[in-house]
Amino acid sequence: MAVEPVVYGASERPPRGDYARANADYTCAQDWAAYTAQDHDTYRRLYERQSAQLPGLASEAFIAALPSLGVKDHIPRFEEINERLYRATRWEIVAVPGLIPEVPFFTLLANRKFPVTDWIRTPQEFDYIVEPDIFHDLFGHVPLLFNPVFADYVQRYGQGGLKAHALGACEMLARLYWYTIEFGLIREPGGLRAYGAGILSSSGELPYSVQSPEPQRLPLQLERTMRTRYKIDSYQQTYFVIDSFEQLFQLTEPDFTPVYERLRGLPEFAAHGPLAQAA
Ligand code: HBI
Ligand code: FE
């Protein structure tokens, strides 16, 4: 059964992945033999550049977990990562052709399965790509799934997503995902550090998010975060900061239904901070 592709935002380009070969739950097989020498070399070069940038900018928990990703000089086989990952936190990664709709996405997370795009960017896109590719997903998202507290938060997010979908509140919950799992900052003993995958997989945004005076940095607060819009194709203008992954997990304790009700009537905040003009 061919499944419909999904595209982030208003990008007019058709999605890159081959959705025709995806299963009904949007997962597909990682066709490891299909990767070219150029694909492996792109992965090797991206890994080499990003891992050199991490000290002093990336969360120490991320740096400690990164070696669990395994091979650095070519694209890893997902089943090799899964042997370690399942032993560590009972998570596994599954290949998908790219972005997938919200309900299949939340369903995978709720079952401790993280969807990892199976194609890699071209050398021409070495410095920037809008859609998440295998490097963004593997390097950005997978290492912290080896961290038990963070891994439990991601499953809670998936469970919450299925409830939010039923309540028509996905946009508010997607902001929590965006400002934590994708673009979150954390205060560690060594100082401010990045833990969001979108930052960790970006050579430009990693130093910018932690060191630039331009963006505003606010303490993560559920309702403020859920009311703050975001942009998908530029550095963030607002980052939200946590003090620990336990704080993220505790945030998901209460039922969000009354939060959604309260926020529905309130104005939203623009990505750069002030209250947005009513849309
Ligand atoms: N699909 N493969 C993939 N990866 C994501 O991170 C992703 C997605 N679909 C939707 C999505 N993220 C976000 O909009 C969630 O907040 C729903
Ligand atoms: Fe991502």
PDB file of C-alpha atoms and ligand atoms in Angstrom:
ATOM      1  CA  MET A   1       0.000   0.000   0.000  1.00  0.00           C
ATOM      2  CA  ALA A   2       1.639   3.211  -1.120  1.00  0.00           C
ATOM      3  CA  VAL A   3       1.615   5.807   1.636  1.00  0.00           C
ATOM      4  CA  GLU A   4       1.330   9.551   1.137  1.00  0.00           C
ATOM      5  CA  PRO A   5       4.544  11.554   1.651  1.00  0.00           C
ATOM      6  CA  VAL A   6       4.643  14.483   4.072  1.00  0.00           C
ATOM      7  CA  VAL A   7       6.525  17.723   3.567  1.00  0.00           C
ATOM      8  CA  TYR A   8       7.626  20.123   6.319  1.00  0.00           C
ATOM      9  CA  GLY A   9       6.201  23.575   6.011  1.00  0.00           C
ATOM     10  CA  ALA A  10       5.501  25.100   2.657  1.00  0.00           C
ATOM     11  CA  SER A  11       8.454  23.714   0.754  1.00  0.00           C
ATOM     12  CA  GLU A  12       7.372  23.414  -2.842  1.00  0.00           C
ATOM     13  CA  ARG A  13       9.938  20.711  -3.625  1.00  0.00           C
ATOM     14  CA  PRO A  14       8.519  17.185  -3.705  1.00  0.00           C
ATOM     15  CA  PRO A  15       9.784  15.049  -0.827  1.00  0.00           C
ATOM     16  CA  ARG A  16      13.015  13.155  -1.471  1.00  0.00           C
ATOM     17  CA  GLY A  17      12.163   9.771  -0.072  1.00  0.00           C
ATOM     18  CA  ASP A  18      10.708   6.812  -1.937  1.00  0.00           C
ATOM     19  CA  TYR A  19       7.407   6.456  -0.107  1.00  0.00           C
ATOM     20  CA  ALA A  20       6.125   3.836  -2.521  1.00  0.00           C
ATOM     21  CA  ARG A  21       8.186   1.133  -0.793  1.00  0.00           C
ATOM     22  CA  ALA A  22       7.079   2.072   2.756  1.00  0.00           C
ATOM     23  CA  ASN A  23       4.810  -0.143   4.837  1.00  0.00           C
ATOM     24  CA  ALA A  24       1.437   1.020   6.087  1.00  0.00           C
ATOM     25  CA  ASP A  25       3.116   2.277   9.282  1.00  0.00           C
ATOM     26  CA  TYR A  26       5.558   4.271   7.092  1.00  0.00           C
ATOM     27  CA  THR A  27       8.558   2.131   8.040  1.00  0.00           C
ATOM     28  CA  CYS A  28      10.753   0.666   5.306  1.00  0.00           C
ATOM     29  CA  ALA A  29      13.860  -1.501   5.123  1.00  0.00           C
ATOM     30  CA  GLN A  30      17.260   0.221   5.274  1.00  0.00           C
ATOM     31  CA  ASP A  31      18.705  -0.766   1.893  1.00  0.00           C
ATOM     32  CA  TRP A  32      22.301  -0.557   3.094  1.00  0.00           C
ATOM     33  CA  ALA A  33      23.740  -1.996  -0.127  1.00  0.00           C
ATOM     34  CA  ALA A  34      22.181   0.873  -2.077  1.00  0.00           C
ATOM     35  CA  TYR A  35      24.383   3.528  -0.427  1.00  0.00           C
ATOM     36  CA  THR A  36      27.114   4.750  -2.787  1.00  0.00           C
ATOM     37  CA  ALA A  37      30.749   5.453  -1.898  1.00  0.00           C
ATOM     38  CA  GLN A  38      29.798   9.140  -2.130  1.00  0.00           C
ATOM     39  CA  ASP A  39      26.989   8.616   0.408  1.00  0.00           C
ATOM     40  CA  HIS A  40      29.378   6.951   2.858  1.00  0.00           C
ATOM     41  CA  ASP A  41      31.955   9.673   2.319  1.00  0.00           C
ATOM     42  CA  THR A  42      29.345  12.408   2.952  1.00  0.00           C
ATOM     43  CA  TYR A  43      28.407  10.701   6.234  1.00  0.00           C
ATOM     44  CA  ARG A  44      32.080  10.356   7.231  1.00  0.00           C
ATOM     45  CA  ARG A  45      32.787  14.041   6.521  1.00  0.00           C
ATOM     46  CA  LEU A  46      29.639  15.258   8.315  1.00  0.00           C
ATOM     47  CA  TYR A  47      30.428  13.092  11.370  1.00  0.00           C
ATOM     48  CA  GLU A  48      34.065  14.262  11.414  1.00  0.00           C
ATOM     49  CA  ARG A  49      33.150  17.965  11.257  1.00  0.00           C
ATOM     50  CA  GLN A  50      30.300  17.841  13.764  1.00  0.00           C
ATOM     51  CA  SER A  51      32.066  15.684  16.363  1.00  0.00           C
ATOM     52  CA  ALA A  52      35.064  18.069  16.329  1.00  0.00           C
ATOM     53  CA  GLN A  53      32.741  20.975  17.223  1.00  0.00           C
ATOM     54  CA  LEU A  54      31.089  19.381  20.257  1.00  0.00           C
ATOM     55  CA  PRO A  55      33.422  20.173  23.200  1.00  0.00           C
ATOM     56  CA  GLY A  56      32.135  23.201  25.132  1.00  0.00           C
ATOM     57  CA  LEU A  57      29.015  23.493  22.959  1.00  0.00           C
ATOM     58  CA  ALA A  58      27.158  20.149  23.148  1.00  0.00           C
ATOM     59  CA  SER A  59      25.592  18.631  26.247  1.00  0.00           C
ATOM     60  CA  GLU A  60      28.053  16.413  28.121  1.00  0.00           C
ATOM     61  CA  ALA A  61      25.340  13.722  28.172  1.00  0.00           C
ATOM     62  CA  PHE A  62      25.271  13.835  24.361  1.00  0.00           C
ATOM     63  CA  ILE A  63      29.080  13.703  24.065  1.00  0.00           C
ATOM     64  CA  ALA A  64      29.154  10.718  26.445  1.00  0.00           C
ATOM     65  CA  ALA A  65      26.473   8.885  24.428  1.00  0.00           C
ATOM     66  CA  LEU A  66      27.801   9.625  20.915  1.00  0.00           C
ATOM     67  CA  PRO A  67      30.252   6.665  20.754  1.00  0.00           C
ATOM     68  CA  SER A  68      27.217   4.346  21.095  1.00  0.00           C
ATOM     69  CA  LEU A  69      26.338   5.349  17.519  1.00  0.00           C
ATOM     70  CA  GLY A  70      29.211   3.111  16.378  1.00  0.00           C
ATOM     71  CA  VAL A  71      31.038   3.452  13.056  1.00  0.00           C
ATOM     72  CA  LYS A  72      32.087   6.941  11.961  1.00  0.00           C
ATOM     73  CA  ASP A  73      33.661   6.375   8.534  1.00  0.00           C
ATOM     74  CA  HIS A  74      30.546   5.048   6.791  1.00  0.00           C
ATOM     75  CA  ILE A  75      26.761   4.945   7.205  1.00  0.00           C
ATOM     76  CA  PRO A  76      25.937   2.508  10.030  1.00  0.00           C
ATOM     77  CA  ARG A  77      23.642  -0.470   9.632  1.00  0.00           C
ATOM     78  CA  PHE A  78      20.542   0.181  11.729  1.00  0.00           C
ATOM     79  CA  GLU A  79      20.473  -3.348  13.110  1.00  0.00           C
ATOM     80  CA  GLU A  80      23.982  -2.848  14.555  1.00  0.00           C
ATOM     81  CA  ILE A  81      22.869   0.297  16.409  1.00  0.00           C
ATOM     82  CA  ASN A  82      19.699  -1.478  17.546  1.00  0.00           C
ATOM     83  CA  GLU A  83      21.650  -4.280  19.250  1.00  0.00           C
ATOM     84  CA  ARG A  84      23.216  -1.664  21.556  1.00  0.00           C
ATOM     85  CA  LEU A  85      20.233   0.669  21.777  1.00  0.00           C
ATOM     86  CA  TYR A  86      17.700  -1.982  22.740  1.00  0.00           C
ATOM     87  CA  ARG A  87      20.026  -3.270  25.484  1.00  0.00           C
ATOM     88  CA  ALA A  88      20.480   0.280  26.794  1.00  0.00           C
ATOM     89  CA  THR A  89      16.944   1.685  26.868  1.00  0.00           C
ATOM     90  CA  ARG A  90      14.662  -0.782  24.988  1.00  0.00           C
ATOM     91  CA  TRP A  91      14.436   1.681  22.083  1.00  0.00           C
ATOM     92  CA  GLU A  92      15.062   0.790  18.460  1.00  0.00           C
ATOM     93  CA  ILE A  93      15.465   2.858  15.309  1.00  0.00           C
ATOM     94  CA  VAL A  94      13.378   2.093  12.233  1.00  0.00           C
ATOM     95  CA  ALA A  95      14.015   3.309   8.681  1.00  0.00           C
ATOM     96  CA  VAL A  96      11.493   5.657   7.085  1.00  0.00           C
ATOM     97  CA  PRO A  97      11.607   7.350   3.646  1.00  0.00           C
ATOM     98  CA  GLY A  98      11.533  10.804   5.257  1.00  0.00           C
ATOM     99  CA  LEU A  99       9.042  12.953   7.165  1.00  0.00           C
ATOM    100  CA  ILE A 100       5.884  11.039   8.027  1.00  0.00           C
ATOM    101  CA  PRO A 101       2.436  12.191   9.160  1.00  0.00           C
ATOM    102  CA  GLU A 102       1.876  13.004  12.808  1.00  0.00           C
ATOM    103  CA  VAL A 103      -0.114   9.949  13.875  1.00  0.00           C
ATOM    104  CA  PRO A 104       2.320   7.356  12.431  1.00  0.00           C
ATOM    105  CA  PHE A 105       5.164   9.446  13.903  1.00  0.00           C
ATOM    106  CA  PHE A 106       3.650   9.634  17.386  1.00  0.00           C
ATOM    107  CA  THR A 107       2.682   5.939  17.218  1.00  0.00           C
ATOM    108  CA  LEU A 108       6.287   4.919  16.546  1.00  0.00           C
ATOM    109  CA  LEU A 109       7.617   7.076  19.414  1.00  0.00           C
ATOM    110  CA  ALA A 110       4.938   5.770  21.781  1.00  0.00           C
ATOM    111  CA  ASN A 111       6.249   2.260  20.996  1.00  0.00           C
ATOM    112  CA  ARG A 112       9.914   3.254  21.595  1.00  0.00           C
ATOM    113  CA  LYS A 113      10.691   3.192  17.894  1.00  0.00           C
ATOM    114  CA  PHE A 114      12.509   6.235  16.479  1.00  0.00           C
ATOM    115  CA  PRO A 115      11.985   6.903  12.742  1.00  0.00           C
ATOM    116  CA  VAL A 116      15.312   7.495  10.972  1.00  0.00           C
ATOM    117  CA  THR A 117      15.317   8.804   7.409  1.00  0.00           C
ATOM    118  CA  ASP A 118      17.210   6.322   5.230  1.00  0.00           C
ATOM    119  CA  TRP A 119      18.701   8.662   2.569  1.00  0.00           C
ATOM    120  CA  ILE A 120      21.601  11.111   2.914  1.00  0.00           C
ATOM    121  CA  ARG A 121      22.028  14.634   1.511  1.00  0.00           C
ATOM    122  CA  THR A 122      24.121  15.303  -1.594  1.00  0.00           C
ATOM    123  CA  PRO A 123      27.639  16.790  -1.242  1.00  0.00           C
ATOM    124  CA  GLN A 124      26.168  20.063  -2.556  1.00  0.00           C
ATOM    125  CA  GLU A 125      23.908  20.158   0.533  1.00  0.00           C
ATOM    126  CA  PHE A 126      26.805  19.498   2.894  1.00  0.00           C
ATOM    127  CA  ASP A 127      26.262  22.694   4.883  1.00  0.00           C
ATOM    128  CA  TYR A 128      22.483  22.867   4.936  1.00  0.00           C
ATOM    129  CA  ILE A 129      19.411  20.838   4.138  1.00  0.00           C
ATOM    130  CA  VAL A 130      15.838  21.728   5.116  1.00  0.00           C
ATOM    131  CA  GLU A 131      14.470  18.208   5.411  1.00  0.00           C
ATOM    132  CA  PRO A 132      15.949  15.852   8.003  1.00  0.00           C
ATOM    133  CA  ASP A 133      18.257  13.282   6.367  1.00  0.00           C
ATOM    134  CA  ILE A 134      19.961  10.221   7.895  1.00  0.00           C
ATOM    135  CA  PHE A 135      22.764  12.329   9.375  1.00  0.00           C
ATOM    136  CA  HIS A 136      20.364  14.679  11.176  1.00  0.00           C
ATOM    137  CA  ASP A 137      18.388  11.742  12.562  1.00  0.00           C
ATOM    138  CA  LEU A 138      21.297   9.448  13.461  1.00  0.00           C
ATOM    139  CA  PHE A 139      23.824  12.008  14.734  1.00  0.00           C
ATOM    140  CA  GLY A 140      21.251  14.471  16.108  1.00  0.00           C
ATOM    141  CA  HIS A 141      18.573  12.269  17.630  1.00  0.00           C
ATOM    142  CA  VAL A 142      19.873   8.744  18.319  1.00  0.00           C
ATOM    143  CA  PRO A 143      22.709   9.258  20.868  1.00  0.00           C
ATOM    144  CA  LEU A 144      20.401  10.717  23.548  1.00  0.00           C
ATOM    145  CA  LEU A 145      18.040   7.758  23.125  1.00  0.00           C
ATOM    146  CA  PHE A 146      20.806   5.884  24.986  1.00  0.00           C
ATOM    147  CA  ASN A 147      20.115   8.193  27.957  1.00  0.00           C
ATOM    148  CA  PRO A 148      17.355   6.508  30.048  1.00  0.00           C
ATOM    149  CA  VAL A 149      15.669   9.709  31.283  1.00  0.00           C
ATOM    150  CA  PHE A 150      15.682  11.391  27.880  1.00  0.00           C
ATOM    151  CA  ALA A 151      14.526   8.142  26.226  1.00  0.00           C
ATOM    152  CA  ASP A 152      11.506   8.003  28.546  1.00  0.00           C
ATOM    153  CA  TYR A 153      10.679  11.643  27.757  1.00  0.00           C
ATOM    154  CA  VAL A 154      10.594  10.909  24.024  1.00  0.00           C
ATOM    155  CA  GLN A 155       8.193   8.009  24.554  1.00  0.00           C
ATOM    156  CA  ARG A 156       5.993  10.229  26.775  1.00  0.00           C
ATOM    157  CA  TYR A 157       6.049  12.823  23.976  1.00  0.00           C
ATOM    158  CA  GLY A 158       4.796  10.183  21.519  1.00  0.00           C
ATOM    159  CA  GLN A 159       2.007   9.111  23.872  1.00  0.00           C
ATOM    160  CA  GLY A 160       1.086  12.753  24.403  1.00  0.00           C
ATOM    161  CA  GLY A 161       1.068  13.309  20.664  1.00  0.00           C
ATOM    162  CA  LEU A 162      -1.607  10.681  20.093  1.00  0.00           C
ATOM    163  CA  LYS A 163      -3.759  12.384  22.748  1.00  0.00           C
ATOM    164  CA  ALA A 164      -3.042  15.833  21.282  1.00  0.00           C
ATOM    165  CA  HIS A 165      -4.069  14.613  17.833  1.00  0.00           C
ATOM    166  CA  ALA A 166      -7.428  13.498  19.236  1.00  0.00           C
ATOM    167  CA  LEU A 167      -7.833  16.978  20.789  1.00  0.00           C
ATOM    168  CA  GLY A 168      -6.723  18.900  17.695  1.00  0.00           C
ATOM    169  CA  ALA A 169      -3.770  20.274  19.709  1.00  0.00           C
ATOM    170  CA  CYS A 170      -0.856  18.944  17.622  1.00  0.00           C
ATOM    171  CA  GLU A 171       0.437  22.403  16.733  1.00  0.00           C
ATOM    172  CA  MET A 172       0.915  23.281  20.418  1.00  0.00           C
ATOM    173  CA  LEU A 173       2.567  19.947  21.186  1.00  0.00           C
ATOM    174  CA  ALA A 174       4.766  20.182  18.075  1.00  0.00           C
ATOM    175  CA  ARG A 175       6.220  23.377  19.555  1.00  0.00           C
ATOM    176  CA  LEU A 176       7.242  21.468  22.692  1.00  0.00           C
ATOM    177  CA  TYR A 177       9.002  18.920  20.425  1.00  0.00           C
ATOM    178  CA  TRP A 178      10.606  21.681  18.400  1.00  0.00           C
ATOM    179  CA  TYR A 179      11.931  23.657  21.381  1.00  0.00           C
ATOM    180  CA  THR A 180      13.199  20.597  23.265  1.00  0.00           C
ATOM    181  CA  ILE A 181      14.036  17.499  21.180  1.00  0.00           C
ATOM    182  CA  GLU A 182      14.971  19.567  18.088  1.00  0.00           C
ATOM    183  CA  PHE A 183      16.331  22.872  19.432  1.00  0.00           C
ATOM    184  CA  GLY A 184      16.659  22.551  23.200  1.00  0.00           C
ATOM    185  CA  LEU A 185      19.439  24.014  25.380  1.00  0.00           C
ATOM    186  CA  ILE A 186      20.471  22.738  28.809  1.00  0.00           C
ATOM    187  CA  ARG A 187      22.380  24.365  31.678  1.00  0.00           C
ATOM    188  CA  GLU A 188      25.120  21.988  32.810  1.00  0.00           C
ATOM    189  CA  PRO A 189      27.924  22.441  35.382  1.00  0.00           C
ATOM    190  CA  GLY A 190      30.221  23.516  32.544  1.00  0.00           C
ATOM    191  CA  GLY A 191      27.725  26.130  31.327  1.00  0.00           C
ATOM    192  CA  LEU A 192      25.055  26.463  28.641  1.00  0.00           C
ATOM    193  CA  ARG A 193      25.041  23.535  26.198  1.00  0.00           C
ATOM    194  CA  ALA A 194      22.889  22.267  23.285  1.00  0.00           C
ATOM    195  CA  TYR A 195      20.974  18.976  23.387  1.00  0.00           C
ATOM    196  CA  GLY A 196      18.494  19.487  20.502  1.00  0.00           C
ATOM    197  CA  ALA A 197      19.093  17.365  17.390  1.00  0.00           C
ATOM    198  CA  GLY A 198      18.530  20.239  14.976  1.00  0.00           C
ATOM    199  CA  ILE A 199      21.333  22.164  16.682  1.00  0.00           C
ATOM    200  CA  LEU A 200      23.732  19.240  17.222  1.00  0.00           C
ATOM    201  CA  SER A 201      23.594  18.240  13.533  1.00  0.00           C
ATOM    202  CA  SER A 202      24.177  21.816  12.292  1.00  0.00           C
ATOM    203  CA  SER A 203      27.709  23.209  12.039  1.00  0.00           C
ATOM    204  CA  GLY A 204      26.426  26.780  12.038  1.00  0.00           C
ATOM    205  CA  GLU A 205      23.643  26.653  14.593  1.00  0.00           C
ATOM    206  CA  LEU A 206      25.625  24.755  17.257  1.00  0.00           C
ATOM    207  CA  PRO A 207      27.947  27.686  18.106  1.00  0.00           C
ATOM    208  CA  TYR A 208      25.227  30.257  17.362  1.00  0.00           C
ATOM    209  CA  SER A 209      22.685  28.711  19.760  1.00  0.00           C
ATOM    210  CA  VAL A 210      25.103  28.622  22.696  1.00  0.00           C
ATOM    211  CA  GLN A 211      27.278  31.702  22.085  1.00  0.00           C
ATOM    212  CA  SER A 212      25.444  34.313  19.977  1.00  0.00           C
ATOM    213  CA  PRO A 213      23.938  37.344  21.781  1.00  0.00           C
ATOM    214  CA  GLU A 214      21.239  37.601  19.073  1.00  0.00           C
ATOM    215  CA  PRO A 215      18.614  35.004  20.065  1.00  0.00           C
ATOM    216  CA  GLN A 216      16.621  35.237  23.267  1.00  0.00           C
ATOM    217  CA  ARG A 217      17.002  32.331  25.707  1.00  0.00           C
ATOM    218  CA  LEU A 218      14.118  31.649  28.083  1.00  0.00           C
ATOM    219  CA  PRO A 219      13.628  29.041  30.798  1.00  0.00           C
ATOM    220  CA  LEU A 220      11.500  26.187  29.434  1.00  0.00           C
ATOM    221  CA  GLN A 221       7.962  26.755  30.645  1.00  0.00           C
ATOM    222  CA  LEU A 222       5.244  24.536  29.209  1.00  0.00           C
ATOM    223  CA  GLU A 223       2.670  27.179  28.325  1.00  0.00           C
ATOM    224  CA  ARG A 224       5.130  29.843  27.082  1.00  0.00           C
ATOM    225  CA  THR A 225       6.802  27.242  24.891  1.00  0.00           C
ATOM    226  CA  MET A 226       3.527  25.917  23.512  1.00  0.00           C
ATOM    227  CA  ARG A 227       2.513  29.490  22.593  1.00  0.00           C
ATOM    228  CA  THR A 228       5.762  30.287  20.758  1.00  0.00           C
ATOM    229  CA  ARG A 229       5.825  29.910  16.996  1.00  0.00           C
ATOM    230  CA  TYR A 230       8.950  28.622  15.240  1.00  0.00           C
ATOM    231  CA  LYS A 231      10.637  28.783  11.829  1.00  0.00           C
ATOM    232  CA  ILE A 232      11.847  25.685  10.021  1.00  0.00           C
ATOM    233  CA  ASP A 233      14.372  27.243   7.617  1.00  0.00           C
ATOM    234  CA  SER A 234      16.509  29.636   9.656  1.00  0.00           C
ATOM    235  CA  TYR A 235      18.391  29.669  12.955  1.00  0.00           C
ATOM    236  CA  GLN A 236      16.028  29.906  15.905  1.00  0.00           C
ATOM    237  CA  GLN A 237      15.412  33.356  17.379  1.00  0.00           C
ATOM    238  CA  THR A 238      14.213  31.893  20.669  1.00  0.00           C
ATOM    239  CA  TYR A 239      15.724  28.967  22.580  1.00  0.00           C
ATOM    240  CA  PHE A 240      14.284  27.392  25.708  1.00  0.00           C
ATOM    241  CA  VAL A 241      16.655  26.231  28.438  1.00  0.00           C
ATOM    242  CA  ILE A 242      16.245  23.333  30.887  1.00  0.00           C
ATOM    243  CA  ASP A 243      18.303  22.417  33.945  1.00  0.00           C
ATOM    244  CA  SER A 244      18.077  18.632  33.532  1.00  0.00           C
ATOM    245  CA  PHE A 245      16.426  15.890  31.462  1.00  0.00           C
ATOM    246  CA  GLU A 246      14.505  14.969  34.643  1.00  0.00           C
ATOM    247  CA  GLN A 247      12.839  18.391  34.316  1.00  0.00           C
ATOM    248  CA  LEU A 248      11.693  17.431  30.798  1.00  0.00           C
ATOM    249  CA  PHE A 249      10.312  14.116  32.003  1.00  0.00           C
ATOM    250  CA  GLN A 250       8.464  15.677  34.956  1.00  0.00           C
ATOM    251  CA  LEU A 251       6.960  18.241  32.585  1.00  0.00           C
ATOM    252  CA  THR A 252       5.059  15.415  30.875  1.00  0.00           C
ATOM    253  CA  GLU A 253       3.517  14.128  34.137  1.00  0.00           C
ATOM    254  CA  PRO A 254       0.251  16.095  34.063  1.00  0.00           C
ATOM    255  CA  ASP A 255      -2.477  15.590  31.466  1.00  0.00           C
ATOM    256  CA  PHE A 256      -2.134  18.433  28.920  1.00  0.00           C
ATOM    257  CA  THR A 257      -5.852  18.660  28.127  1.00  0.00           C
ATOM    258  CA  PRO A 258      -6.549  21.607  30.481  1.00  0.00           C
ATOM    259  CA  VAL A 259      -3.357  23.295  29.243  1.00  0.00           C
ATOM    260  CA  TYR A 260      -4.579  23.131  25.651  1.00  0.00           C
ATOM    261  CA  GLU A 261      -7.966  24.512  26.725  1.00  0.00           C
ATOM    262  CA  ARG A 262      -6.318  27.425  28.549  1.00  0.00           C
ATOM    263  CA  LEU A 263      -3.989  28.241  25.635  1.00  0.00           C
ATOM    264  CA  ARG A 264      -6.613  28.110  22.899  1.00  0.00           C
ATOM    265  CA  GLY A 265      -7.883  31.556  23.746  1.00  0.00           C
ATOM    266  CA  LEU A 266      -4.498  33.203  24.377  1.00  0.00           C
ATOM    267  CA  PRO A 267      -2.399  35.113  21.804  1.00  0.00           C
ATOM    268  CA  GLU A 268       0.750  33.408  20.526  1.00  0.00           C
ATOM    269  CA  PHE A 269       4.345  34.623  20.594  1.00  0.00           C
ATOM    270  CA  ALA A 270       6.303  35.241  17.415  1.00  0.00           C
ATOM    271  CA  ALA A 271       9.474  33.185  16.948  1.00  0.00           C
ATOM    272  CA  HIS A 272      11.551  36.268  17.771  1.00  0.00           C
ATOM    273  CA  GLY A 273       9.746  36.897  20.990  1.00  0.00           C
ATOM    274  CA  PRO A 274       6.986  39.525  21.200  1.00  0.00           C
ATOM    275  CA  LEU A 275       3.333  38.639  21.227  1.00  0.00           C
ATOM    276  CA  ALA A 276       2.364  37.948  17.638  1.00  0.00           C
ATOM    277  CA  GLN A 277      -0.308  40.055  16.041  1.00  0.00           C
ATOM    278  CA  ALA A 278      -3.490  38.004  15.998  1.00  0.00           C
ATOM    279  CA  ALA A 279      -3.183  35.804  12.907  1.00  0.00           C
TER     280      ALA A 279
HETATM  281  N1  HBI B   1       8.606  12.600  10.628  1.00  0.00           N
HETATM  282  N2  HBI B   1      10.374  11.198  10.040  1.00  0.00           N
HETATM  283  C1  HBI B   1       9.889  12.213  10.798  1.00  0.00           C
HETATM  284  N3  HBI B   1      10.692  12.817  11.699  1.00  0.00           N
HETATM  285  C2  HBI B   1      10.237  13.826  12.500  1.00  0.00           C
HETATM  286  O1  HBI B   1      10.989  14.358  13.341  1.00  0.00           O
HETATM  287  C3  HBI B   1       8.899  14.252  12.357  1.00  0.00           C
HETATM  288  C4  HBI B   1       8.090  13.605  11.406  1.00  0.00           C
HETATM  289  N4  HBI B   1       6.817  14.003  11.236  1.00  0.00           N
HETATM  290  C5  HBI B   1       6.211  15.057  12.034  1.00  0.00           C
HETATM  291  C6  HBI B   1       7.162  15.653  13.010  1.00  0.00           C
HETATM  292  N5  HBI B   1       8.418  15.244  13.142  1.00  0.00           N
HETATM  293  C7  HBI B   1       6.750  16.784  13.901  1.00  0.00           C
HETATM  294  O2  HBI B   1       5.850  17.635  13.249  1.00  0.00           O
HETATM  295  C8  HBI B   1       6.132  16.259  15.192  1.00  0.00           C
HETATM  296  O3  HBI B   1       6.052  17.285  16.152  1.00  0.00           O
HETATM  297  C9  HBI B   1       4.790  15.707  14.937  1.00  0.00           C
HETATM  298 FE    FE B   2      14.685  15.926  13.934  1.00  0.00          FE
END
